[in-house]
Amino acid sequence: MYDGKKAVKIALEKKRWETKMAGKAKQRSTGRLPRFSTVSDMEIAALYTPADSVVIDYGRDLSFPGEYPFTRGVQPSMYRGRLWTMRQFAGFGSAEDTNARFKFLLRQGQTGLSTAFHFPTLMGYDSDSPRSKGEVGKCGVAIDSLKDMEILFDGIPLDKVTTSMTINGPAAMIFAMYLAVAEKQGASFEKLGGTIQNDILKEYIAQHAWIFPPEPSMRIITDILGFCADRVPKWNTISISGYHIREAGSTAVQELAFTIADGIAYVQAGMDAGIPVDKFAPRLSYFFNAHMDFFEEVAKYRAARRMWARIMKERFKARDENSWKLRFHTQTAGCTLTAQQPINNVVRVALQALSAVLGGTQSLHTNSMDETLALPTEQAATVALRTQQIIADESGAANSIDPLGGSFLVERLTDEMEEKAMEYIAKIDDMGGMVAAIKRGYPQREIADAAFHYQRLVDAGDKRIVGVNSYKMTEDLRIPILKIDEDVEKNQVARTREVRRKRNAKRVKARLEALREGSLSNVNLMPLLLDAAREYATLGEICDVLRETMGTYTDPAKF
Amino acid sequence: MASALARSRETTKERKPGRKVRILIGKPGLDGHDRGAKIIARALRDAGFEIIYTGLHQTPEMIVSAAAQEDVDGIGLSILSGAHNYLLPRIVEMLREKKMGNVVVFGGGIIPDEDIPKLKRKGVDRMFTPGTPLQEIVEYVRERVKPRK
Ligand code: B12
């Protein structure tokens, strides 16, 4: 960005300034903190100058929005063309409860849907399984069969509203149910837009809602990639997620590195399954965390775009520009929110959301102030949505593209992020790729170490959290919390039993048998899952068939 | 789902006089949140306790049978899924059925304030909620959990 001679001069001048400041600082004892570091504990200098970003070549490293390597954004017009999608993660109780919340959020100006499933669905059990006792509807919406899915999307036109679904172990089964609802609505598959998370690798690493072991899981994923390339071309097939990795306690660099390493594994798997890279790569999307350290986060998003573009073009030789573009969803960091003085969370979320917008996100979920207490109340979710709307319409943040580009600090951090993340990726490549690294427990251990290190910093007061280890109050202001009615479980169990009674038992049996056979050969499982969903086979029944043929995964329980 | 118990070090089942207090850290139900459980397990291990971690996705039966097999003095349960009102009392009940009612059951996670007294009445000794310093938890365990006779 700056020519060599000028940079050397600036570097010398900076040295002079540093010596002068060091002298002054000594007179006034030392600095405010013994050490200045990001929330990920990455060292931060007092000042950055053009000399710190001298390696930047504008055309090669930054370029223009919508142009390779997309550091400044994936679309040429970014938010001047269209704002990011405001997509609040929602789901609780029954399908009726969640349908009502969806419609409420849409009325409040939300522009896309995002579904949270309850634990039994996430793990592939029906609500009447003994494993589901006490859990039904508690952490998301209860979906056992197509019947529930029909109610969930009742009155919501699936060819107009895009829906994201946080589902991984049973992603293919829930997607099949969604497709079956679309059919019933008369919406053609070609028109459907939306996302299934379907990122099993980060389940083993961080989120832990898995069913099958890695290999059969990867096969199901490549079946989805192939099926969608042919039949649901606008669907985002995998949302490669750093969010959960970060929430499990990773640093920003680890989030970036492990997530892109997961992306590499999916691309490799798709190509190994014989699908041409440009047929599926444009429909891969990403999902990042917006944590508390503002500049570190902005740098992370920018670095992610540049890394992915380079990897797709150079490593995988993708030709279609759309394969190079890293599009991403962002969610603000739940783990930064506090039970103490919960209204302060509104401020944290606003800062985090702003970092995502300045970092060029394509869609955004903002957490609610009651995050540490329960699933969000309608009122808390509304404030969270309004936070995005205020950023969009009042702050001016969406007027100019990549407004922090060119900041000496942000460019330097972007470079550092890329460099450090690429070191991790090289290490994972050496281990034989992400599946092998996971089996060794490598990313899991790195994250657990980082989480523990951070907790120690907080407990020692080296990282401050307002209301938790500083500015404490004895009497916190209480806010109302959402309660899930105990009747939800009873009613849901009754509904699922009724579904089983009313459907055509013979046809269900035949579909499940066809699925079993399919899973033992190498046919694409998606059409078989779709057939089973149409007949109201339940999620638990479908997953049981595959548990038998594919096996299950157990937590290695390392700490 | 089987369980792969992870120990802080090789343990023997014999009870030697003055042996370390042995604690099982458990994750009941379908909950996959383990950031807190792992942090607590490490902090207690560093404080000198012998720690056995069940790993995720344990039924009450699995937890109670691991507690019996490992002959523990206390069970620390981490639960963020909202299923605590069913799962925790069930575990206490099963311990009593196994004549292990003197194992101290405690824990933490996302527990609405109003549920805590109810859990106490059903035999859960103490629940910690978000933002609790590790030191406070270590001190509680040191104070409250002693080798069982
Ligand atoms: C991190 C997180 C995640 C991560 C988990 C990563 C991981 N591997 O742990 C990710 C992003 C994957 C995740 C996913 C989900 N999450 Co979550 N998550 C959180 C979050 C933001 C923080 C939890 C955390 O780790 N905090 C840091 C640790 C150190 O704190 P802690 O566990 O609370 O532990 C402290 C105390 O509670 C106590 N403690 C805890 N355990 C124990 C045990 C013992 C023995 C003792 C003594 C003390 C103790 O001491 C600790 C130190 O102070 C909370 C909200 C919040 N801010 O608390 C939501 C939250 C728990 N999640 C929630 C939900 C709904 C989910 C999902 C089900 C969403 C969905 N439908 O898809 C999924 C389920 C995933 C799964 N398989 O479990 C809800 C639960 C709602 C409820 N109970 O009513 C919460 C409350 C958010 C919300 N308001 O919606 N989540």
Coordinates of C-alpha atoms in Angstrom, one line a residue, chain A:
Chain A
M1 CA 0.0 0.0 0.0
Y2 CA 2.9 2.3 0.8
D3 CA 6.2 2.2 -1.2
G4 CA 9.2 0.8 0.6
K5 CA 11.1 4.0 1.1
K6 CA 8.2 5.8 2.7
A7 CA 7.5 2.8 4.9
V8 CA 11.1 2.7 6.2
K9 CA 10.9 6.3 7.1
I10 CA 7.6 5.9 8.9
A11 CA 9.1 2.9 10.8
L12 CA 12.1 5.0 11.9
E13 CA 9.8 7.8 13.0
K14 CA 7.7 5.3 14.9
K15 CA 10.8 4.1 16.8
R16 CA 11.6 7.7 17.7
W17 CA 8.0 8.2 19.0
E18 CA 8.1 4.9 20.9
T19 CA 11.3 5.9 22.7
K20 CA 9.8 9.2 23.6
M21 CA 6.6 7.7 24.9
A22 CA 8.5 5.0 26.8
G23 CA 10.4 7.7 28.7
K24 CA 7.1 9.5 29.5
A25 CA 5.4 6.3 30.6
K26 CA 8.2 5.5 33.0
Q27 CA 7.8 8.8 34.7
R28 CA 4.2 8.1 35.2
S29 CA 4.9 4.6 36.4
T30 CA 3.7 2.0 33.9
G31 CA 0.7 1.6 31.6
R32 CA -2.9 1.1 32.6
L33 CA -2.6 -2.6 32.1
P34 CA 0.6 -4.8 32.4
R35 CA -0.2 -6.1 28.9
F36 CA -2.7 -5.2 26.2
S37 CA -4.3 -8.1 24.4
T38 CA -7.5 -8.9 22.5
V39 CA -10.2 -11.0 24.1
S40 CA -8.4 -14.0 22.5
D41 CA -5.3 -12.9 24.3
M42 CA -3.5 -11.8 21.1
E43 CA -1.0 -9.0 21.8
I44 CA -2.0 -5.5 20.6
A45 CA 0.5 -2.7 20.0
A46 CA 0.0 0.9 21.2
L47 CA -0.1 2.2 17.6
Y48 CA -0.2 0.9 14.1
T49 CA 1.2 2.9 11.1
P50 CA 1.5 2.3 7.4
A51 CA 4.8 0.6 8.2
D52 CA 2.9 -2.3 9.8
S53 CA 0.9 -3.0 6.7
V54 CA 3.6 -2.5 4.2
V55 CA 3.3 -6.0 2.8
I56 CA -0.2 -5.2 1.5
D57 CA -0.5 -5.0 -2.2
Y58 CA -3.9 -3.3 -2.8
G59 CA -4.9 -5.3 -5.9
R60 CA -3.6 -8.6 -4.6
D61 CA -4.7 -8.5 -1.0
L62 CA -7.7 -6.1 -0.8
S63 CA -9.0 -5.4 -4.3
F64 CA -12.6 -4.2 -4.8
P65 CA -15.9 -5.5 -3.3
G66 CA -17.2 -8.3 -5.5
E67 CA -13.7 -8.9 -6.8
Y68 CA -11.1 -11.5 -6.0
P69 CA -10.0 -12.1 -3.2
F70 CA -13.1 -10.4 -1.8
T71 CA -11.4 -9.0 1.3
R72 CA -13.6 -6.0 1.1
G73 CA -16.9 -7.9 0.5
V74 CA -18.5 -10.5 -1.7
Q75 CA -21.0 -8.3 -3.5
P76 CA -20.1 -5.2 -5.6
S77 CA -22.8 -3.1 -4.0
M78 CA -22.9 -4.7 -0.5
Y79 CA -25.5 -3.0 1.8
R80 CA -26.1 -0.1 -0.7
G81 CA -27.8 -2.7 -2.8
R82 CA -29.5 -4.8 -0.1
L83 CA -29.1 -4.9 3.6
W84 CA -28.0 -8.1 5.3
T85 CA -30.8 -10.6 6.2
M86 CA -32.1 -10.1 9.7
R87 CA -32.6 -13.7 10.8
Q88 CA -33.4 -14.4 14.5
F89 CA -32.9 -17.9 15.7
A90 CA -36.2 -19.0 17.2
G91 CA -37.9 -22.2 18.4
F92 CA -39.5 -23.4 21.6
G93 CA -42.4 -25.6 22.8
S94 CA -44.7 -27.0 20.1
A95 CA -44.7 -26.3 16.4
E96 CA -47.7 -24.0 17.0
D97 CA -45.8 -22.0 19.5
T98 CA -42.9 -21.5 17.2
N99 CA -45.0 -20.8 14.1
A100 CA -46.6 -18.0 16.1
R101 CA -43.1 -16.6 17.1
F102 CA -42.0 -16.8 13.4
K103 CA -45.0 -14.8 12.3
F104 CA -44.5 -12.3 15.1
L105 CA -40.8 -11.8 14.1
L106 CA -41.8 -11.4 10.4
R107 CA -44.4 -8.8 11.4
Q108 CA -41.6 -6.9 13.3
G109 CA -39.6 -6.6 10.1
Q110 CA -37.4 -9.7 10.3
T111 CA -36.4 -10.7 6.8
G112 CA -35.6 -14.4 7.1
L113 CA -36.4 -17.4 9.4
S114 CA -34.1 -19.5 11.5
T115 CA -35.3 -22.6 13.3
A116 CA -34.1 -23.9 16.7
F117 CA -35.0 -27.5 17.3
H118 CA -35.4 -29.2 20.7
F119 CA -32.8 -31.7 22.0
P120 CA -34.7 -34.9 21.0
T121 CA -34.9 -33.6 17.4
L122 CA -31.2 -32.5 17.4
M123 CA -30.2 -36.0 18.5
G124 CA -32.6 -38.0 16.3
Y125 CA -35.1 -39.2 18.9
D126 CA -38.9 -38.9 18.9
S127 CA -40.6 -37.0 21.8
D128 CA -41.9 -40.3 23.2
S129 CA -38.5 -41.9 23.4
P130 CA -37.3 -42.6 27.0
R131 CA -34.3 -40.5 26.1
S132 CA -36.5 -37.5 25.6
K133 CA -38.1 -37.4 29.0
G134 CA -38.0 -33.9 30.5
E135 CA -36.5 -32.4 27.3
V136 CA -39.5 -31.9 25.0
G137 CA -39.8 -28.3 23.7
K138 CA -37.3 -27.0 26.3
C139 CA -34.5 -25.8 24.0
G140 CA -36.3 -25.5 20.7
V141 CA -39.3 -26.7 18.8
A142 CA -40.4 -30.3 19.0
I143 CA -40.4 -31.9 15.5
D144 CA -41.1 -35.7 15.2
S145 CA -42.7 -36.0 11.8
L146 CA -43.9 -34.2 8.7
K147 CA -47.0 -33.4 10.7
D148 CA -45.1 -31.1 13.0
M149 CA -43.2 -29.6 10.1
E150 CA -46.5 -28.7 8.3
I151 CA -47.7 -26.9 11.4
L152 CA -44.3 -25.2 11.9
F153 CA -44.5 -23.6 8.4
D154 CA -48.2 -23.1 8.2
G155 CA -49.0 -19.9 6.5
I156 CA -45.4 -19.2 5.6
P157 CA -44.7 -19.5 1.8
L158 CA -41.5 -21.4 1.5
D159 CA -40.8 -20.2 -2.0
K160 CA -40.8 -16.6 -0.7
V161 CA -39.2 -16.7 2.8
T162 CA -35.8 -18.2 3.2
T163 CA -35.4 -20.5 6.2
S164 CA -32.3 -21.6 8.0
M165 CA -32.4 -24.7 10.1
T166 CA -29.8 -25.5 12.9
I167 CA -29.7 -29.2 12.4
N168 CA -26.7 -31.5 11.9
G169 CA -26.8 -35.1 12.9
P170 CA -30.3 -35.6 11.4
A171 CA -29.9 -32.7 8.8
A172 CA -30.8 -34.9 5.8
M173 CA -34.0 -36.2 7.5
I174 CA -35.2 -32.8 8.6
F175 CA -34.4 -31.4 5.2
A176 CA -36.5 -34.2 3.6
M177 CA -39.4 -33.2 5.8
Y178 CA -39.0 -29.5 4.8
L179 CA -39.0 -30.5 1.1
A180 CA -42.1 -32.5 1.7
V181 CA -43.9 -29.5 3.2
A182 CA -42.8 -27.4 0.2
E183 CA -44.3 -30.0 -2.1
K184 CA -47.6 -29.8 -0.2
Q185 CA -47.5 -26.0 -0.5
G186 CA -47.0 -26.4 -4.2
A187 CA -43.6 -24.6 -4.0
S188 CA -41.1 -26.0 -6.5
F189 CA -37.7 -27.2 -5.3
E190 CA -35.9 -24.9 -7.8
K191 CA -37.4 -21.9 -6.0
L192 CA -36.5 -22.9 -2.5
G193 CA -33.9 -20.8 -0.7
G194 CA -32.6 -21.5 2.7
T195 CA -29.9 -23.3 4.7
I196 CA -29.4 -26.4 6.7
Q197 CA -26.5 -26.2 9.0
N198 CA -25.4 -29.8 8.1
D199 CA -21.9 -29.2 9.4
I200 CA -21.1 -32.4 11.2
L201 CA -17.4 -31.8 11.7
K202 CA -18.0 -29.0 14.1
E203 CA -20.4 -31.2 16.0
Y204 CA -17.6 -33.5 16.9
I205 CA -15.5 -30.5 17.7
A206 CA -17.9 -28.2 19.5
Q207 CA -21.6 -28.6 19.4
H208 CA -22.1 -32.3 20.1
A209 CA -25.4 -33.0 18.5
W210 CA -24.3 -35.9 16.5
I211 CA -25.7 -39.3 15.7
F212 CA -23.4 -41.3 13.5
P213 CA -19.6 -41.7 13.3
P214 CA -17.6 -39.3 11.0
E215 CA -17.4 -41.5 7.8
P216 CA -21.1 -42.4 7.4
S217 CA -21.9 -38.8 8.3
M218 CA -19.7 -37.5 5.6
R219 CA -21.4 -39.8 3.1
I220 CA -24.8 -38.4 4.0
I221 CA -23.4 -34.9 3.5
T222 CA -22.0 -35.7 0.1
D223 CA -25.4 -37.2 -0.8
I224 CA -27.0 -33.9 0.1
L225 CA -24.4 -32.0 -2.0
G226 CA -25.2 -34.1 -5.0
F227 CA -29.0 -34.0 -4.5
C228 CA -29.1 -30.3 -4.1
A229 CA -26.8 -29.6 -7.1
D230 CA -29.3 -31.5 -9.2
R231 CA -32.6 -30.6 -7.7
V232 CA -32.5 -27.8 -5.1
P233 CA -30.0 -25.4 -6.8
K234 CA -30.6 -22.4 -4.6
W235 CA -30.3 -24.2 -1.3
N236 CA -27.3 -23.6 1.0
T237 CA -26.2 -27.1 1.6
I238 CA -23.7 -26.6 4.5
S239 CA -23.3 -23.7 6.8
I240 CA -19.7 -24.2 7.8
S241 CA -19.8 -23.0 11.4
G242 CA -17.2 -21.3 13.5
Y243 CA -19.9 -20.0 15.8
H244 CA -20.0 -23.1 18.0
I245 CA -16.3 -23.5 18.0
R246 CA -15.9 -20.0 19.4
E247 CA -18.7 -20.5 21.9
A248 CA -17.0 -23.7 23.2
G249 CA -14.1 -21.4 24.1
S250 CA -11.8 -21.1 21.1
T251 CA -9.8 -18.0 20.3
A252 CA -10.7 -15.9 17.2
V253 CA -7.8 -17.5 15.2
Q254 CA -8.8 -21.0 16.2
E255 CA -12.4 -20.2 15.1
L256 CA -11.2 -19.1 11.8
A257 CA -8.7 -21.9 11.3
F258 CA -10.8 -24.8 12.3
T259 CA -13.8 -23.6 10.4
I260 CA -11.9 -23.1 7.2
A261 CA -10.3 -26.5 7.8
D262 CA -13.8 -28.0 8.0
G263 CA -14.7 -26.2 4.8
I264 CA -11.6 -27.8 3.1
A265 CA -12.7 -31.2 4.3
Y266 CA -16.2 -30.8 2.8
V267 CA -14.9 -29.6 -0.5
Q268 CA -12.5 -32.5 -0.7
A269 CA -15.2 -34.9 0.2
G270 CA -17.6 -33.6 -2.5
M271 CA -14.8 -33.8 -5.1
D272 CA -13.9 -37.3 -3.9
A273 CA -17.6 -38.3 -4.3
G274 CA -17.2 -37.3 -8.0
I275 CA -19.2 -34.0 -7.9
P276 CA -17.4 -31.2 -9.9
V277 CA -16.3 -28.5 -7.5
D278 CA -18.1 -25.7 -9.2
K279 CA -21.3 -27.6 -9.1
F280 CA -21.5 -27.6 -5.3
A281 CA -19.0 -25.0 -3.9
P282 CA -21.1 -21.9 -4.7
R283 CA -23.8 -23.2 -2.3
L284 CA -21.5 -23.6 0.7
S285 CA -21.9 -20.8 3.2
Y286 CA -20.2 -19.9 6.5
F287 CA -21.4 -19.0 9.9
F288 CA -19.2 -16.9 12.3
N289 CA -19.3 -15.6 15.8
A290 CA -19.4 -11.9 16.7
H291 CA -17.4 -11.7 19.9
M292 CA -16.6 -8.8 22.2
D293 CA -13.3 -7.6 20.8
F294 CA -14.4 -5.3 18.0
F295 CA -11.4 -5.0 15.8
E296 CA -10.3 -8.6 16.2
E297 CA -13.7 -9.7 14.9
V298 CA -13.7 -7.3 11.9
A299 CA -10.3 -8.6 10.9
K300 CA -11.5 -12.2 11.3
Y301 CA -14.3 -11.8 8.7
R302 CA -12.0 -10.0 6.3
A303 CA -9.3 -12.6 6.6
A304 CA -11.9 -15.4 6.2
R305 CA -13.1 -14.1 2.9
R306 CA -9.5 -13.7 1.6
M307 CA -8.4 -17.1 2.8
W308 CA -11.4 -18.9 1.3
A309 CA -11.0 -17.2 -2.1
R310 CA -7.4 -18.2 -2.2
I311 CA -8.0 -21.7 -1.1
M312 CA -10.8 -22.3 -3.6
K313 CA -9.0 -20.8 -6.5
E314 CA -5.5 -22.1 -5.8
R315 CA -5.9 -25.3 -3.9
F316 CA -9.1 -26.6 -5.4
K317 CA -8.8 -25.0 -8.8
A318 CA -12.4 -23.8 -8.8
R319 CA -13.2 -21.7 -11.9
D320 CA -16.6 -20.3 -11.0
E321 CA -16.2 -17.0 -9.1
N322 CA -19.1 -18.0 -7.0
S323 CA -17.1 -20.9 -5.6
W324 CA -14.5 -18.4 -4.4
K325 CA -16.9 -16.2 -2.4
L326 CA -17.2 -16.7 1.3
R327 CA -20.8 -15.7 2.2
F328 CA -21.6 -15.8 5.9
H329 CA -24.1 -15.6 8.6
T330 CA -23.2 -14.1 12.0
Q331 CA -24.5 -14.5 15.5
T332 CA -23.5 -12.4 18.4
A333 CA -21.6 -14.3 21.1
G334 CA -23.9 -15.8 23.7
C335 CA -21.0 -16.7 25.9
T336 CA -20.2 -13.0 26.5
L337 CA -23.6 -12.3 27.9
T338 CA -24.0 -12.2 31.7
A339 CA -26.6 -13.3 34.1
Q340 CA -25.6 -10.3 36.3
Q341 CA -27.2 -7.0 35.3
P342 CA -28.8 -8.6 32.2
I343 CA -29.9 -5.3 30.6
N344 CA -26.3 -4.5 30.0
N345 CA -26.3 -7.3 27.4
V346 CA -28.2 -5.1 25.0
V347 CA -25.1 -2.9 24.8
R348 CA -22.8 -5.9 24.3
V349 CA -25.0 -7.2 21.5
A350 CA -25.1 -3.8 19.7
L351 CA -21.3 -3.6 19.6
Q352 CA -21.0 -7.2 18.4
A353 CA -23.6 -6.7 15.8
L354 CA -21.9 -3.6 14.5
S355 CA -18.6 -5.6 14.1
A356 CA -20.5 -8.1 11.9
V357 CA -22.0 -5.3 9.8
L358 CA -18.7 -3.5 9.4
G359 CA -17.2 -6.9 8.6
G360 CA -19.7 -7.5 5.7
T361 CA -22.0 -10.2 7.0
Q362 CA -24.8 -11.5 4.7
S363 CA -27.1 -12.3 7.6
L364 CA -27.3 -11.7 11.3
H365 CA -28.8 -13.0 14.5
T366 CA -28.6 -10.7 17.5
N367 CA -28.9 -12.4 20.9
S368 CA -31.4 -11.3 23.5
M369 CA -30.6 -9.8 26.9
D370 CA -32.1 -12.9 28.7
E371 CA -29.5 -15.2 27.0
T372 CA -28.1 -16.7 30.2
L373 CA -31.6 -17.2 31.8
A374 CA -33.7 -19.1 29.3
L375 CA -34.9 -19.0 25.6
P376 CA -35.8 -15.5 24.7
T377 CA -39.1 -13.9 25.6
E378 CA -40.9 -12.1 22.8
Q379 CA -40.0 -8.7 24.2
A380 CA -36.3 -9.5 24.6
A381 CA -36.2 -10.9 21.0
T382 CA -37.8 -7.7 19.8
V383 CA -35.2 -5.5 21.4
A384 CA -32.5 -7.7 19.8
L385 CA -34.1 -7.3 16.3
R386 CA -34.5 -3.6 16.8
T387 CA -30.8 -3.4 17.6
Q388 CA -30.1 -4.5 14.0
Q389 CA -32.7 -2.2 12.6
I390 CA -31.1 0.8 14.4
I391 CA -27.7 -0.1 13.1
A392 CA -29.2 -0.5 9.6
D393 CA -31.4 2.6 9.5
E394 CA -29.9 5.1 11.9
S395 CA -26.2 4.6 12.4
G396 CA -24.9 5.2 8.8
A397 CA -22.8 2.0 9.2
A398 CA -24.3 0.5 6.1
N399 CA -23.6 3.4 3.8
S400 CA -20.1 2.8 2.7
I401 CA -18.5 -0.6 1.9
D402 CA -15.8 -2.1 4.3
P403 CA -15.4 1.2 6.1
L404 CA -12.6 -0.1 8.3
G405 CA -10.6 -1.2 5.3
G406 CA -7.3 0.8 5.3
S407 CA -7.2 1.2 9.0
F408 CA -3.6 0.4 9.9
L409 CA -4.8 -1.7 12.9
V410 CA -7.4 -3.6 11.0
E411 CA -5.2 -4.4 8.0
R412 CA -2.5 -5.6 10.3
L413 CA -4.8 -7.8 12.3
T414 CA -6.3 -9.2 9.1
D415 CA -2.9 -10.2 8.0
E416 CA -2.0 -11.7 11.3
M417 CA -5.3 -13.7 11.4
E418 CA -4.7 -15.1 8.0
E419 CA -1.1 -16.0 8.8
K420 CA -1.9 -17.7 12.1
A421 CA -4.9 -19.5 10.8
M422 CA -3.0 -20.8 7.8
E423 CA -0.4 -22.3 10.3
Y424 CA -3.1 -24.2 12.0
I425 CA -4.5 -25.4 8.6
A426 CA -1.0 -26.6 7.6
K427 CA -0.8 -28.6 10.9
I428 CA -4.2 -30.2 10.3
D429 CA -3.3 -31.0 6.7
D430 CA -0.2 -32.8 8.1
M431 CA -2.4 -34.8 10.4
G432 CA -4.3 -36.0 7.3
G433 CA -7.1 -33.4 7.3
M434 CA -9.9 -32.5 9.7
V435 CA -11.5 -35.9 10.1
A436 CA -8.2 -37.4 11.2
A437 CA -7.5 -34.4 13.5
I438 CA -10.9 -34.8 15.2
K439 CA -10.2 -38.5 15.8
R440 CA -7.0 -37.5 17.5
G441 CA -9.0 -35.0 19.6
Y442 CA -6.7 -32.2 18.3
P443 CA -9.2 -29.3 17.8
Q444 CA -11.2 -30.4 20.8
R445 CA -8.1 -30.1 23.1
E446 CA -7.0 -26.8 21.7
I447 CA -10.4 -25.3 22.4
A448 CA -10.7 -26.8 25.9
D449 CA -7.3 -25.3 26.7
A450 CA -8.3 -21.9 25.4
A451 CA -11.6 -22.0 27.3
F452 CA -9.8 -22.8 30.5
H453 CA -7.1 -20.2 30.0
Y454 CA -9.8 -17.6 29.4
Q455 CA -11.7 -18.6 32.5
R456 CA -8.6 -18.3 34.6
L457 CA -8.0 -14.8 33.2
V458 CA -11.5 -13.8 34.2
D459 CA -11.2 -15.3 37.6
A460 CA -7.9 -13.5 38.2
G461 CA -9.5 -10.2 37.0
D462 CA -7.0 -10.0 34.0
K463 CA -10.0 -9.9 31.7
R464 CA -12.8 -7.8 33.0
I465 CA -16.4 -8.4 32.7
V466 CA -18.8 -5.7 33.9
G467 CA -21.1 -7.0 36.5
V468 CA -19.2 -10.2 36.9
N469 CA -15.8 -9.3 38.2
S470 CA -16.1 -5.5 38.2
Y471 CA -18.8 -3.0 39.0
K472 CA -20.8 -5.7 40.8
M473 CA -24.1 -5.0 42.4
T474 CA -25.8 -7.1 45.1
E475 CA -29.3 -6.6 43.9
D476 CA -29.6 -7.3 40.2
L477 CA -32.5 -5.9 38.3
R478 CA -34.7 -8.8 37.4
I479 CA -36.2 -9.4 33.9
P480 CA -39.0 -11.7 33.0
I481 CA -38.1 -15.1 31.6
L482 CA -39.8 -17.6 29.2
K483 CA -41.2 -20.7 30.7
I484 CA -42.0 -23.8 28.7
D485 CA -45.3 -25.3 29.7
E486 CA -45.0 -28.9 31.1
D487 CA -48.1 -29.8 28.9
V488 CA -46.0 -29.5 25.8
E489 CA -44.4 -32.9 26.4
K490 CA -47.7 -34.6 27.0
N491 CA -49.4 -33.1 24.0
Q492 CA -46.4 -33.7 21.7
V493 CA -46.2 -37.4 22.7
A494 CA -50.0 -37.7 22.1
R495 CA -49.7 -36.1 18.6
T496 CA -46.8 -38.3 17.5
R497 CA -48.7 -41.4 18.7
E498 CA -51.7 -40.3 16.7
V499 CA -49.6 -39.8 13.6
R500 CA -48.3 -43.3 13.9
R501 CA -51.9 -44.6 14.3
K502 CA -53.3 -42.8 11.3
R503 CA -50.6 -43.3 8.6
N504 CA -50.4 -46.2 6.2
A505 CA -48.3 -48.6 8.2
K506 CA -47.5 -50.9 5.4
R507 CA -46.1 -48.1 3.2
V508 CA -44.0 -46.7 6.1
K509 CA -42.5 -50.1 6.7
A510 CA -41.6 -50.5 3.0
R511 CA -40.0 -47.0 2.9
L512 CA -37.9 -47.7 6.0
E513 CA -36.8 -51.0 4.5
A514 CA -35.8 -49.3 1.2
L515 CA -33.9 -46.8 3.3
R516 CA -32.1 -49.6 5.2
E517 CA -31.1 -51.2 1.9
G518 CA -30.0 -47.9 0.4
S519 CA -27.8 -47.2 3.4
L520 CA -26.0 -50.5 2.8
S521 CA -25.2 -49.6 -0.8
N522 CA -24.0 -46.4 -2.2
V523 CA -27.1 -44.9 -3.8
N524 CA -28.0 -41.3 -2.9
L525 CA -30.1 -41.4 0.3
M526 CA -31.9 -38.2 -0.2
P527 CA -34.7 -39.5 -2.4
L528 CA -35.2 -42.4 0.0
L529 CA -35.4 -40.1 3.0
L530 CA -37.9 -37.9 1.1
D531 CA -40.1 -40.9 0.4
A532 CA -40.0 -41.9 4.1
A533 CA -40.8 -38.3 5.2
R534 CA -43.8 -38.1 2.9
E535 CA -45.3 -41.2 4.5
Y536 CA -45.0 -39.7 8.0
A537 CA -42.2 -42.0 9.1
T538 CA -41.0 -40.3 12.3
L539 CA -37.5 -38.9 12.8
G540 CA -36.7 -41.4 15.5
E541 CA -37.8 -44.3 13.3
I542 CA -35.7 -43.1 10.4
C543 CA -32.6 -42.5 12.5
D544 CA -33.0 -45.9 14.2
V545 CA -32.8 -47.6 10.8
L546 CA -29.6 -45.8 10.1
R547 CA -28.2 -46.2 13.6
E548 CA -28.4 -49.9 13.0
T549 CA -26.6 -49.8 9.6
M550 CA -24.2 -46.9 10.2
G551 CA -23.4 -47.1 13.9
T552 CA -23.3 -44.3 16.5
Y553 CA -20.8 -41.9 17.9
T554 CA -19.9 -41.6 21.6
D555 CA -18.2 -38.6 23.3
P556 CA -14.5 -39.4 23.9
A557 CA -15.1 -37.6 27.3
K558 CA -11.7 -35.9 27.4
F559 CA -11.3 -32.9 29.7

